[in-house]
Coordinates of C-alpha atoms in Angstrom, one line a residue:
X1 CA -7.3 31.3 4.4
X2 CA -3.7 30.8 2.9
X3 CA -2.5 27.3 3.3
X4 CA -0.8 25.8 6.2
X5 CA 2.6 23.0 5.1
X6 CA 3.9 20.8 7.6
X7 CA 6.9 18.9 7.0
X8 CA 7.8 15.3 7.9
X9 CA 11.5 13.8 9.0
X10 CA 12.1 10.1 8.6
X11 CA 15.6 9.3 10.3
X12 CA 16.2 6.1 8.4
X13 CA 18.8 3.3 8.5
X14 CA 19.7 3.4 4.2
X15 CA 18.2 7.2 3.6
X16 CA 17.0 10.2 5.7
X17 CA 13.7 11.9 3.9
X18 CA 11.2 14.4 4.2
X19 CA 7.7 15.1 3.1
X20 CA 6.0 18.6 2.9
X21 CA 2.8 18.8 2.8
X22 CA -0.5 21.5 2.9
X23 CA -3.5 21.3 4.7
X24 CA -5.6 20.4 2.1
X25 CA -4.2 17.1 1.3
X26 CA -1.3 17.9 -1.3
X27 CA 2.3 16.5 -1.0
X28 CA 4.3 19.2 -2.4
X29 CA 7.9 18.3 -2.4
X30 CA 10.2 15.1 -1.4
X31 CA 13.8 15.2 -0.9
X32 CA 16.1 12.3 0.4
X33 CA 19.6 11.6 0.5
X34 CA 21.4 8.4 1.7
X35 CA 22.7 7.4 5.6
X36 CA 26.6 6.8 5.9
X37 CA 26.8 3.4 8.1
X38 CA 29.5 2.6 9.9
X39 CA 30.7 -1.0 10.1
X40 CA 34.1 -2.0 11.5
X41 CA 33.6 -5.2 12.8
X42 CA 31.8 -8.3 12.9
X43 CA 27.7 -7.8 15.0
X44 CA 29.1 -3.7 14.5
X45 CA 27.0 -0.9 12.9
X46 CA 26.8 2.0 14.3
X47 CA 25.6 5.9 13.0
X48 CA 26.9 9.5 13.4
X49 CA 24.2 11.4 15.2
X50 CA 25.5 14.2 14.0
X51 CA 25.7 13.3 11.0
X52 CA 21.9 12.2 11.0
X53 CA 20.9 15.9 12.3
X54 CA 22.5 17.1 9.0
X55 CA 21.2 15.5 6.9
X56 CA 18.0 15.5 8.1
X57 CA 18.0 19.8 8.1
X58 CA 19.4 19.5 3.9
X59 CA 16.2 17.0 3.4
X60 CA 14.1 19.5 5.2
X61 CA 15.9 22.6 3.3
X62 CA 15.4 20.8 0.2
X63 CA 12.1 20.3 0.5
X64 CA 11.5 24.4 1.0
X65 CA 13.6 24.9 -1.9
X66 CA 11.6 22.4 -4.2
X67 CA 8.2 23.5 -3.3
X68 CA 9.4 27.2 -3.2
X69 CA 6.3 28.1 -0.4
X70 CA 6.6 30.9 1.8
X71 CA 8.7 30.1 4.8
X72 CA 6.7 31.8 7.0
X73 CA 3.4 29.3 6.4
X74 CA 5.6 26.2 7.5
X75 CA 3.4 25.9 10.5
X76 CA 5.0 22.7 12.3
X77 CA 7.3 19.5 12.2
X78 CA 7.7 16.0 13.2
X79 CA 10.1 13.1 13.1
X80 CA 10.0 9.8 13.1
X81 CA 13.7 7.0 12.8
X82 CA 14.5 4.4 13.6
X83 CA 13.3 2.4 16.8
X84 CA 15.5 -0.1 18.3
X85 CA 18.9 1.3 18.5
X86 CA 19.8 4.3 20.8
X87 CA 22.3 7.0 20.9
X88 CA 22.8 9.3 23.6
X89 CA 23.2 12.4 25.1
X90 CA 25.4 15.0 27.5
X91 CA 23.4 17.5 29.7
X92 CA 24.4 20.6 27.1
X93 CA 22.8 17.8 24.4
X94 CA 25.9 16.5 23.0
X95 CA 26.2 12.8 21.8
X96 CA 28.2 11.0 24.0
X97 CA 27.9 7.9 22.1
X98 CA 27.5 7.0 17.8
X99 CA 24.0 5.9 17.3
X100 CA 23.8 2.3 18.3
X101 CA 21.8 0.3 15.5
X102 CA 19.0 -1.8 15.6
X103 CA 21.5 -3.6 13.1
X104 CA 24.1 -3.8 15.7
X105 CA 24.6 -7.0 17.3
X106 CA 27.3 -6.8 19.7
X107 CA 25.0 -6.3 22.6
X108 CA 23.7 -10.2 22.2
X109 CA 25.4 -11.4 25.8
X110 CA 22.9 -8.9 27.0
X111 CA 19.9 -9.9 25.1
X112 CA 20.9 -13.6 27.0
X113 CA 20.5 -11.6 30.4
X114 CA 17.4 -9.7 30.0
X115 CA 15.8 -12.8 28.8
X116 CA 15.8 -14.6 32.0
X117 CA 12.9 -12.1 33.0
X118 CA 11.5 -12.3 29.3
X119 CA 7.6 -12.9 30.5
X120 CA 7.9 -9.8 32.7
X121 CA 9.7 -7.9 30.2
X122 CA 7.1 -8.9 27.3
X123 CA 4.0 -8.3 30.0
X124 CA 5.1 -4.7 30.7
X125 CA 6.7 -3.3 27.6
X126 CA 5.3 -5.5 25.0
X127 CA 8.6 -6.7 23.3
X128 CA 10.8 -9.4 24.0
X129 CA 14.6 -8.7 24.7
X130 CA 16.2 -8.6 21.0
X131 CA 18.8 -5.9 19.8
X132 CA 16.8 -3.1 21.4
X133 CA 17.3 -0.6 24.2
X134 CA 17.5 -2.4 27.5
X135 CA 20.6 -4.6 26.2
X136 CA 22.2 -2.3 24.6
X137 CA 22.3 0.1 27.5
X138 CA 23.6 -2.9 29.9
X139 CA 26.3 -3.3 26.5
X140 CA 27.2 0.5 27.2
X141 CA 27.1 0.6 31.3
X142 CA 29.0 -2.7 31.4
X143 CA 31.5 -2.9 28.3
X144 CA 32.1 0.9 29.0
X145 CA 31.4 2.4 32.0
X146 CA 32.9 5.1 31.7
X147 CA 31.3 6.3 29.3
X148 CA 28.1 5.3 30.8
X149 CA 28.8 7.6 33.6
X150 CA 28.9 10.6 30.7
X151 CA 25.5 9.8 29.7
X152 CA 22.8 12.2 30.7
X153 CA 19.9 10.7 28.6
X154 CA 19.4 7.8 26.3
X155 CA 17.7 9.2 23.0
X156 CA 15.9 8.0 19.8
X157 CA 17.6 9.4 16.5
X158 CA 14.3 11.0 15.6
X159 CA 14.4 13.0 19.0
X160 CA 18.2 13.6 18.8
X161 CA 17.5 15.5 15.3
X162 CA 15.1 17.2 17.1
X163 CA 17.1 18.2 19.9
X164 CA 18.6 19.9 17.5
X165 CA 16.4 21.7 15.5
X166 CA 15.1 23.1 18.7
X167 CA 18.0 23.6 20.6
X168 CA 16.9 21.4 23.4
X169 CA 18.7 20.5 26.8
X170 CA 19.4 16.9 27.7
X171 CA 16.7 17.8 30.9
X172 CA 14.5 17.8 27.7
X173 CA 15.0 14.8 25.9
X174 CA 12.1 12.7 25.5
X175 CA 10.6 9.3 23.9
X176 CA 6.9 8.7 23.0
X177 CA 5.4 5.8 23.8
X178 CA 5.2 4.3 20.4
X179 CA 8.8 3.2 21.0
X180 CA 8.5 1.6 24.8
X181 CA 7.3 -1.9 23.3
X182 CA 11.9 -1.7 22.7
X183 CA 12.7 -0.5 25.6
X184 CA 12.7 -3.5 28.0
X185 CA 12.2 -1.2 30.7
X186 CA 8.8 0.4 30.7
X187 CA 5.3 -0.1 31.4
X188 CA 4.0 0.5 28.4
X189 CA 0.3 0.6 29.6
X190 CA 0.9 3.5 32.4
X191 CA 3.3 5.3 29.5
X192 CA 5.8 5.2 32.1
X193 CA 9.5 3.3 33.2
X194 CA 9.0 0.5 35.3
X195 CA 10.8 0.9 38.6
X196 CA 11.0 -2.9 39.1
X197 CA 12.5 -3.7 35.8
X198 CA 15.0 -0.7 36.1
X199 CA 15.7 -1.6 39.5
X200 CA 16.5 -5.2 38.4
X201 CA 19.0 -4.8 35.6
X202 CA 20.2 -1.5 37.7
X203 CA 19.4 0.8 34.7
X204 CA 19.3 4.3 36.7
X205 CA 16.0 5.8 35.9
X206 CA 17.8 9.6 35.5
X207 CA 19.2 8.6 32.7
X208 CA 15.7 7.9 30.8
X209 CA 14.2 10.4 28.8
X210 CA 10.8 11.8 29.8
X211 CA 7.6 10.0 27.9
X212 CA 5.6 12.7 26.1
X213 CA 2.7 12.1 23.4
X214 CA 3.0 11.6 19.3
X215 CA 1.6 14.5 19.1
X216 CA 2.7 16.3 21.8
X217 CA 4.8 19.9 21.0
X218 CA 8.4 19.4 22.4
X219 CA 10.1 22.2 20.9
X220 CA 10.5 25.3 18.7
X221 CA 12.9 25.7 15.5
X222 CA 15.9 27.6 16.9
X223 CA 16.9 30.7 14.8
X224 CA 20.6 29.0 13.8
X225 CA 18.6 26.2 12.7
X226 CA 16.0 28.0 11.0
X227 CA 18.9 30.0 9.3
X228 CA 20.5 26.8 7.7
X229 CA 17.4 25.2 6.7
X230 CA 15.6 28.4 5.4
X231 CA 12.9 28.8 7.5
X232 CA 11.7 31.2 10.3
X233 CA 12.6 30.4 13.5
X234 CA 9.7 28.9 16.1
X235 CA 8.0 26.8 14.3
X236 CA 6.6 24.2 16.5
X237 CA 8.5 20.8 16.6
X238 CA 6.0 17.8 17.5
X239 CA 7.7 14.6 19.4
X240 CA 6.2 12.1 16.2
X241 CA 6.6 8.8 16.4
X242 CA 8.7 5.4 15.9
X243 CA 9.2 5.0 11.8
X244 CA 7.0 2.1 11.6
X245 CA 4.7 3.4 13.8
X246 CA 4.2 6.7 11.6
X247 CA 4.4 4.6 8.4
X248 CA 1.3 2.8 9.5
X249 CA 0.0 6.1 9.8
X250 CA 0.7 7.6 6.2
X251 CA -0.6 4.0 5.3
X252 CA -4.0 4.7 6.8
X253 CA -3.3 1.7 9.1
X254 CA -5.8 3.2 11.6
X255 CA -8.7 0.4 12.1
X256 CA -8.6 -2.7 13.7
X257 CA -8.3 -5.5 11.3
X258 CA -6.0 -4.0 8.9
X259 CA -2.3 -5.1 8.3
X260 CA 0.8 -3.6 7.2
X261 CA 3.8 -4.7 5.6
X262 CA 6.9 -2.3 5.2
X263 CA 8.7 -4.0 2.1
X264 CA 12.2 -1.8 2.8
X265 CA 15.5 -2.7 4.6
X266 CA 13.9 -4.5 7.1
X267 CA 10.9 -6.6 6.2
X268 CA 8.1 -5.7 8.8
X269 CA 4.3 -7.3 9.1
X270 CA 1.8 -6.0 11.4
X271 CA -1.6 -6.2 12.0
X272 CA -3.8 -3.6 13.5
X273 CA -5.5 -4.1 17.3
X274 CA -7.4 -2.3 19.5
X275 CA -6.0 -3.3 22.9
X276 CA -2.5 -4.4 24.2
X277 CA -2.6 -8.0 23.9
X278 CA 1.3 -9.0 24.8
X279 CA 2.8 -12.3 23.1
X280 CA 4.1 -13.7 26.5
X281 CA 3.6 -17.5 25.0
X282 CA 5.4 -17.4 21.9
X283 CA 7.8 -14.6 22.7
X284 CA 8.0 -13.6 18.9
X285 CA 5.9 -10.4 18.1
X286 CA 6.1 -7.0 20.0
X287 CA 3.0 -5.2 21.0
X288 CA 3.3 -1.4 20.2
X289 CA 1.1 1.4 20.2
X290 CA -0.3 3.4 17.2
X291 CA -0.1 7.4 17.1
X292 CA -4.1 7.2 17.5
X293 CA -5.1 7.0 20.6
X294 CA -6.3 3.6 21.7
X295 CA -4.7 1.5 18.7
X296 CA -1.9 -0.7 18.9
X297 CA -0.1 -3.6 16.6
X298 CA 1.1 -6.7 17.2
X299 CA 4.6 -6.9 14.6
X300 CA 7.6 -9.1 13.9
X301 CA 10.2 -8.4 11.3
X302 CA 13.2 -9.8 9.3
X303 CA 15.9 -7.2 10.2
X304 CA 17.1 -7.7 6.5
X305 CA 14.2 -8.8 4.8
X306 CA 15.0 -6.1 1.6
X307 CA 18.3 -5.8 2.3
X308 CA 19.0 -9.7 1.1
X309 CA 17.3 -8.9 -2.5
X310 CA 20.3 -5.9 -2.5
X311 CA 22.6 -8.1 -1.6
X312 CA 21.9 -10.6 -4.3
X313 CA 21.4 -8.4 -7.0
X314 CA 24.8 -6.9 -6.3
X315 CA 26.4 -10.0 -5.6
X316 CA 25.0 -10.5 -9.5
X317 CA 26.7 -7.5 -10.6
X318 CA 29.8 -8.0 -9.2
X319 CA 30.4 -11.4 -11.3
X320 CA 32.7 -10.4 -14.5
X321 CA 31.3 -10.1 -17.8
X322 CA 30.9 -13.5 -19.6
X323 CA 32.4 -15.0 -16.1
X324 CA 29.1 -17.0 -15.6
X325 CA 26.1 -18.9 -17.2
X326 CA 23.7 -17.2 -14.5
X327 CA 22.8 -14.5 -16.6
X328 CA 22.8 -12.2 -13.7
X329 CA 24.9 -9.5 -14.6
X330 CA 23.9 -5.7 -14.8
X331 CA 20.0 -7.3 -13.3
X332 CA 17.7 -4.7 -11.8
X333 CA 15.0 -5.6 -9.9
X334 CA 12.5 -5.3 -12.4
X335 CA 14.6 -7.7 -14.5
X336 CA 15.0 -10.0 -11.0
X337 CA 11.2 -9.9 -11.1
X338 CA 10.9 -11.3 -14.2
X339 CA 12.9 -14.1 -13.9
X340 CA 11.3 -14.9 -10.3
X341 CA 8.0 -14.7 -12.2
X342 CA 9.0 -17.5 -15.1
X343 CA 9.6 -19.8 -11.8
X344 CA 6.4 -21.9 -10.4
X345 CA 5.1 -21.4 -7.0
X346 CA 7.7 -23.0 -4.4
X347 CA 10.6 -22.4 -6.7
X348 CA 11.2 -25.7 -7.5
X349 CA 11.5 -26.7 -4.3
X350 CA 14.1 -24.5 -3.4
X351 CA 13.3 -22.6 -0.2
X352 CA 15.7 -19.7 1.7
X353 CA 15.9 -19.0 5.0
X354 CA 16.4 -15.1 5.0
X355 CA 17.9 -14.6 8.1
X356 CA 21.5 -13.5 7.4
X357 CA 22.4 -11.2 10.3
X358 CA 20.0 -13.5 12.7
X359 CA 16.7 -14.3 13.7
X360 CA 15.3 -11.4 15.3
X361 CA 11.6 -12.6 15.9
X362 CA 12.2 -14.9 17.9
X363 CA 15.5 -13.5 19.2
X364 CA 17.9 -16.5 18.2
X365 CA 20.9 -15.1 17.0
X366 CA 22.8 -17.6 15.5
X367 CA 20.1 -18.4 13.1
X368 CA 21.9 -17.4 9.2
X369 CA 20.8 -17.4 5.6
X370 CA 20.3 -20.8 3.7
X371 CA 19.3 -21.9 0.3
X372 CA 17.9 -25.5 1.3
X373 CA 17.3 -27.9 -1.9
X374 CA 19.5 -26.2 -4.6
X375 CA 20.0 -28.1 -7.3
X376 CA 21.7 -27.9 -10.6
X377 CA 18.2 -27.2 -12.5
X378 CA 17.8 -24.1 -10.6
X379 CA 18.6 -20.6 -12.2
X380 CA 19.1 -16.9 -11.1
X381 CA 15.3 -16.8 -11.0
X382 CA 14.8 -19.6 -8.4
X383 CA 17.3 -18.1 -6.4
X384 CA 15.4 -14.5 -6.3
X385 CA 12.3 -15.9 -6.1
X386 CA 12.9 -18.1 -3.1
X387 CA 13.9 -14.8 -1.4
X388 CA 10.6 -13.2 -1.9
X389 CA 9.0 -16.5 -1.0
X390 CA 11.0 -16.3 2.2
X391 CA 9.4 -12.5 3.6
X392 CA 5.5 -14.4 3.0
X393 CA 7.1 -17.6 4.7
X394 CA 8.3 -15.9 7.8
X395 CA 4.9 -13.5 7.7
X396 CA 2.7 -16.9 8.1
X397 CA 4.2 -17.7 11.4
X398 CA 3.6 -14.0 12.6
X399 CA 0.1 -13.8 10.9
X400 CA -0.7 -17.0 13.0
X401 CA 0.2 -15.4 15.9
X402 CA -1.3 -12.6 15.5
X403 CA -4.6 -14.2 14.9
X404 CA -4.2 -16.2 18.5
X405 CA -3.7 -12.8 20.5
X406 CA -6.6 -11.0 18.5
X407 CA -8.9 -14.0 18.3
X408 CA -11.9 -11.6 17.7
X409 CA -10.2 -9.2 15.2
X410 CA -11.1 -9.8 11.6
X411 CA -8.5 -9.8 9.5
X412 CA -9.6 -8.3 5.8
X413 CA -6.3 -6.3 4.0
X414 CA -2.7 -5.8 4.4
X415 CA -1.6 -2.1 3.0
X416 CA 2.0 -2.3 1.6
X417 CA 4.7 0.4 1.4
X418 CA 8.2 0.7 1.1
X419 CA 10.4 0.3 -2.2
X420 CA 9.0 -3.4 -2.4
X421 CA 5.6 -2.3 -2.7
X422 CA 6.3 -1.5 -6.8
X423 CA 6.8 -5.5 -7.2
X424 CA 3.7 -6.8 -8.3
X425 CA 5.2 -10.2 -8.2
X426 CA 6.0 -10.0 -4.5
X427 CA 2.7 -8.4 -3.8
X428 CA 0.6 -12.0 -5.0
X429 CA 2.8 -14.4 -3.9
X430 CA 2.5 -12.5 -0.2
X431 CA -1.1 -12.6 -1.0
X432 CA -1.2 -16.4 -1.8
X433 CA 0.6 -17.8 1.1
X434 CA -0.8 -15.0 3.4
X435 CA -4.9 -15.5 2.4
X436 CA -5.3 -11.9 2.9
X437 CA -6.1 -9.6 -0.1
X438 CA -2.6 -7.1 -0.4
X439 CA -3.5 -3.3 -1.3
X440 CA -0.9 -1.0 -3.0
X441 CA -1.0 2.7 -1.9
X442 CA -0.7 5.7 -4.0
X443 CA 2.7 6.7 -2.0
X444 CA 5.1 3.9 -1.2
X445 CA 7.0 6.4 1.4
X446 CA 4.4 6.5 3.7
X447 CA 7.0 7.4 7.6
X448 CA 7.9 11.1 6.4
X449 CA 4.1 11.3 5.3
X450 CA 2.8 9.7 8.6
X451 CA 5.1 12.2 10.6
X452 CA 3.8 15.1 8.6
X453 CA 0.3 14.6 9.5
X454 CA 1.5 14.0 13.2
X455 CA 2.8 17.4 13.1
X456 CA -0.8 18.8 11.8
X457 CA -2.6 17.0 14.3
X458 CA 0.2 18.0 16.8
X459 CA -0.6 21.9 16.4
X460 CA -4.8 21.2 15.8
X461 CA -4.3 22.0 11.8
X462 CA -6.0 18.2 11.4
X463 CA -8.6 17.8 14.1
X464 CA -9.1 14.0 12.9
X465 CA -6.5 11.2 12.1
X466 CA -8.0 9.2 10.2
X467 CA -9.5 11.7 7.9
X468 CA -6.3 13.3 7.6
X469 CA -4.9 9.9 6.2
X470 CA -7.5 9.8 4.1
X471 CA -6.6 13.2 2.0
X472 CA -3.9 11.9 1.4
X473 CA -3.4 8.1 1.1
X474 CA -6.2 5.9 -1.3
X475 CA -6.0 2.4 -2.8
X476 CA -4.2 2.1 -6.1
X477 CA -4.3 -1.8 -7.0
X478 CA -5.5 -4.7 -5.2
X479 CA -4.0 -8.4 -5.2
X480 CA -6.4 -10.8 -4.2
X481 CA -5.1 -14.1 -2.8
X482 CA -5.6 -17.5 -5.7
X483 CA -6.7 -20.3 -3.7
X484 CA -5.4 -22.7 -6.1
X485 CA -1.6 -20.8 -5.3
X486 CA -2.6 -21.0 -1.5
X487 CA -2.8 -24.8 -1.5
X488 CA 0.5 -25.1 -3.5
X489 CA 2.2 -22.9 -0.7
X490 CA 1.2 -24.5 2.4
X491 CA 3.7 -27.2 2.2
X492 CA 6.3 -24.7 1.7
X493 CA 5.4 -22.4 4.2
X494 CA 5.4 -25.5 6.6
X495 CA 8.9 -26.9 5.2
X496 CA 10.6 -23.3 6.4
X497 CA 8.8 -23.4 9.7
X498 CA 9.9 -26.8 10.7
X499 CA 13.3 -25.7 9.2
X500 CA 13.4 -23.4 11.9
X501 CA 12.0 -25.0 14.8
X502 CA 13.8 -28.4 14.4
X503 CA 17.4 -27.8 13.2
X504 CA 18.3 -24.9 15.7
X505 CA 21.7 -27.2 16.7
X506 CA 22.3 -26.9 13.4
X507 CA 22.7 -22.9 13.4
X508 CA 24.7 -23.8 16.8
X509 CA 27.0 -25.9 15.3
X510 CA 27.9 -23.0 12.3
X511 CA 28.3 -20.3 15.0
X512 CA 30.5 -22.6 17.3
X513 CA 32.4 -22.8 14.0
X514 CA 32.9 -19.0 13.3
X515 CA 33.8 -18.3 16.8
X516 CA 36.6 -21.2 16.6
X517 CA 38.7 -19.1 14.5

């Protein structure tokens, strides 16, 4: 029988990307261009929804092109984006509003509100209030209620592109539950909006999407849209799933016990569960739920974690030639690496505090980025490698929390994706503080890969998830954590902790100072 290809869309925040694959377990093309942001003013980023749909139909073209496979045995496809932020949409599926981004931080007054009922909010949807959903549709209904009232539906990007591709209605717009744990608003367990919460902050329930299933069929490839993209129209379009969510699919994240860490913009740890266990005490994590049925993850992340090593490195480049003794000019991040790796363990006692557009788990939004003990000793390489450092720092208080909801989960291997899955360096060190053994995959772009095989299992191509995975995704190197290391960390990883927790007036006192002006 001739091979069947499906074809995975990841909406992302930097780059949009797609993955086709076969039945049989071959990847046979990638394509990936980069996402316009738009940021004109301070707490403001914000996306074209439009402008996401296009690019996301040249990735999938692309893809066609590069494989050159017979159109007509594309057989079915998903999408996955981005999970916090929300656009929106008219009744004839028009945006009514940019995409608002998880990055975005004007909402925060919001956040404030919704977390007066934070226990009940973290009990039923399995998030805390942060830059997500629920505040930024009380941003949108109370900073502009007007357009509020144009609003038919509240979308994910991933469902907008596929309202799209399929021609879809706002009556049809939809969400799958692997997103609710941002919504503020749902009851995650019943895969359904809560009444009482939307009743409370006077959300109208009409203008929530419908909950559907990862890998439930929500549309067919229009014939305009085949047309552009070169394919034949009706091809089934499968709802996917939230970009981390499908990531931890394409990473074969699909047992109890094992972790995840997505090494790209944002810095993301997880770890594997098999029930919803919601972290009402330390408001931190959220509590999502896995494309398999019956899995969920406890997560926090850094909503910059990568993005600071950018930052640096092109803060590095920008210096003139033979303006500076730090040597940093023209670096990649190989070279960055191997600097960071001539530095000991705790970088000399220099220690960062990564959080330069806030502190997102725990929501504390005034919390900024900080080199704490620099000295005149320290060199480009203590200053990158106290960045990595930072990521495995803020991972120890989620891994301990973690640990307290899922008392009786053992905990054996974190699988690592993302562009900072090539650094070997930052692989250890995360393996040293951490104690848990870090495995590098064969593919490091595991959400377009996740969504493909969603779309397989969508249309009963792949009867079995986890064997799916498995034809796909294998061990390539393993870092195993150096006790010896581990000791010299744990004072480190307890100096950034108590940074936290004791000098939050001091994060005050800076933010009173920026607003003063």
């Amino acid at each position: 029988m001739p091979a069947a290809y499906l074809c995975g869309i990841d909406v992302g925040t930097t780059n949009t990307k797609a993955t086709l694959i076969s039945d049989d377990g071959a990847v046979l093309a990638e394509a990936s261009e980069p996402s316009r942001i738009n940021q004109r003013g301070p707490g403001w980023v914000e996306q074209d929804p439009d402008e996401m749909a296009a690019a996301a139909e040249r990735v999938l073209g692309e893809c066609v092109r590069q494989a050159g496979v017979d159109p007509a045995r594309v057989a079915g496809i998903a999408i996955t984006g981005q999970m916090a932020g929300v656009a929106s949409v008219d009744a004839d599926w028009n945006p009514v509003t940019p995409y608002d981004s998880w990055l975005d931080t004007r909402c925060d007054p919001y956040v404030a509100v919704m977390r007066r009922r934070a226990d009940s909010i973290i009990a039923a949807s399995g998030g805390p209030p942060t830059y997500s959903h629920g505040p930024k549709m009380l941003w949108w209904k109370h900073e502009y209620p007007e357009i509020f009232r144009r609003i038919h539906k509240f979308v994910m990007p991933a469902a907008y592109v596929a309202g799209r591709l399929a021609d879809l209605t706002g009556d049809q717009a939809f969400i799958d539950p692997t997103y609710l744990h941002f919504s503020c608003l749902a009851d995650i367990r019943a895969q359904a909006w809560s009444e009482e919460l939307c009743s409370h902050f006077e959300i109208p329930m009409e203008k929530l999407p419908r909950i559907v299933e990862p890998s439930d069929v929500v549309g067919r490839l229009s014939r305009e849209a085949a047309a552009r993209v070169g394919l034949v129209s009706g091809i089934p379009i499968v709802a996917g799933a939230g970009d981390q969510s499908a990531a931890m699919l394409g990473a074969g994240v699909i047992r109890p016990g094992i972790g995840y860490d997505a090494a790209g913009t944002a810095s993301s740890f997880a770890l594997c569960v098999p029930g919803f266990s919601p972290d009402v005490a330390h408001k931190t994590l959220v509590t999502g739920r896995l494309p398999a049925p019956g899995l969920w993850y406890a997560l926090g992340y850094i909503n910059g974690g990568g993005l600071n090593l950018r930052w640096l490195r092109d803060m590095l480049r920008a210096l003139p030639a033979g303006g500076s003794s730090c040597g940093g000019m023209g670096l990649d991040y190989a070279q960055l690496d191997d600097l960071a790796s001539r530095v000991p363990p705790g970088s000399d006692g220099l220690v960062f505090v990564p959080h330069l557009g806030g502190r997102v788990c725990p929501n504390q939004p005034n919390v900024r980025g900080a080199w704490v003990g620099l000295r005149w000793s320290h060199s480009t390489g203590h200053l990158y490698r106290a960045l990595l450092e930072s990521v495995a720092y803020e991972y120890s208080i989620y891994l301990d929390i973690e640990q307290r909801l899922a008392p009786d989960v053992a905990f054996h291997e974190v699988r690592v994706v993302g562009g900072g899955s090539q650094s070997a360096l930052w692989n250890q060190l995360k393996a040293d503080v951490l104690g848990v053994p870090y495995t590098r995959l064969n593919r490091s772009e595991a959400g377009s890969l996740g969504a493909a095989i969603l779309a397989g299992y969508g249309i009963g191509v792949f009867r079995d998830l986890e064997a799916a995975v498995s034809a796909f995704v294998h061990p390539v190197e393993r870092f195993e954590p150096r006790p010896e290391k581990r000791e010299l960390y744990r004072p480190f990883a307890a100096f950034y902790r108590n940074l936290l927790e004791e000098y939050a007036g001091l994060w005050e006192g800076v933010a009173s100072l920026s607003l003063s002006r």
